[in-house]
Amino acid sequence: NEITMNLVPFPKMHFLLPALSPMSFKKDARLWPRRFDQVFSDVLSPEYQLLKLNPKGSTYMATAFLVRGDATIADVTRNVRRVKPSLRMLPFNDDAFKIGLCRTPPLGQPYSLTCLSNCTASRHLFTSIQTQLTRLYSKRAHFHHYERYGVGLEEMDSALHCLQEIAGDYAHVETH
């Protein structure tokens, strides 16, 4: 509850973009991130996002950095200060960073970092889903599967409207 409350500045905009570094657990220690600072750079790049979205250039409303392993609060705060200038934050929420530390490292790793970001890059995902749903809806493709469970035209219209509204809310935050 605390993470959700701190990362959601607007009620309907509660979709978090997850990222993880290191992304895989390699047996060869030479392939691990060489420095702790590198994992912070990694989680903000598109290659380490767990959804196919590019957060670069989007507006961040809030971000949580959850660290596991051998790291101190000083290491984490230094890295937050280092990456903060590269992030476009909301003007009224400039220090919207949540930090979590767990001393237990992941199995076979010295440390890992999970990043949960509430950013406007999510609107691209909602726009894509809306486009695909509109295409299927216009042809009534696979609609009989939904009717069998009591989902009718009204519910589909409502779902399309919700997607459009959420994408619009994220677009509004990005432009203002």
PDB file of N, CA and C in Angstrom, residues 54 61 115:
ATOM      1  N   ASN A  54       9.608   2.562 -24.081  1.00  0.00           N
ATOM      2  CA  ASN A  54      10.826   3.344 -23.946  1.00  0.00           C
ATOM      3  C   ASN A  54      10.534   4.557 -23.047  1.00  0.00           C
ATOM      4  N   MET A  61       6.351  10.736 -12.972  1.00  0.00           N
ATOM      5  CA  MET A  61       5.548  11.278 -11.878  1.00  0.00           C
ATOM      6  C   MET A  61       6.126  10.842 -10.529  1.00  0.00           C
ATOM      7  N   CYS A 115      13.228  -1.269 -10.491  1.00  0.00           N
ATOM      8  CA  CYS A 115      12.745   0.107 -10.592  1.00  0.00           C
ATOM      9  C   CYS A 115      11.267   0.062 -10.970  1.00  0.00           C
TER      10      CYS A 115
END
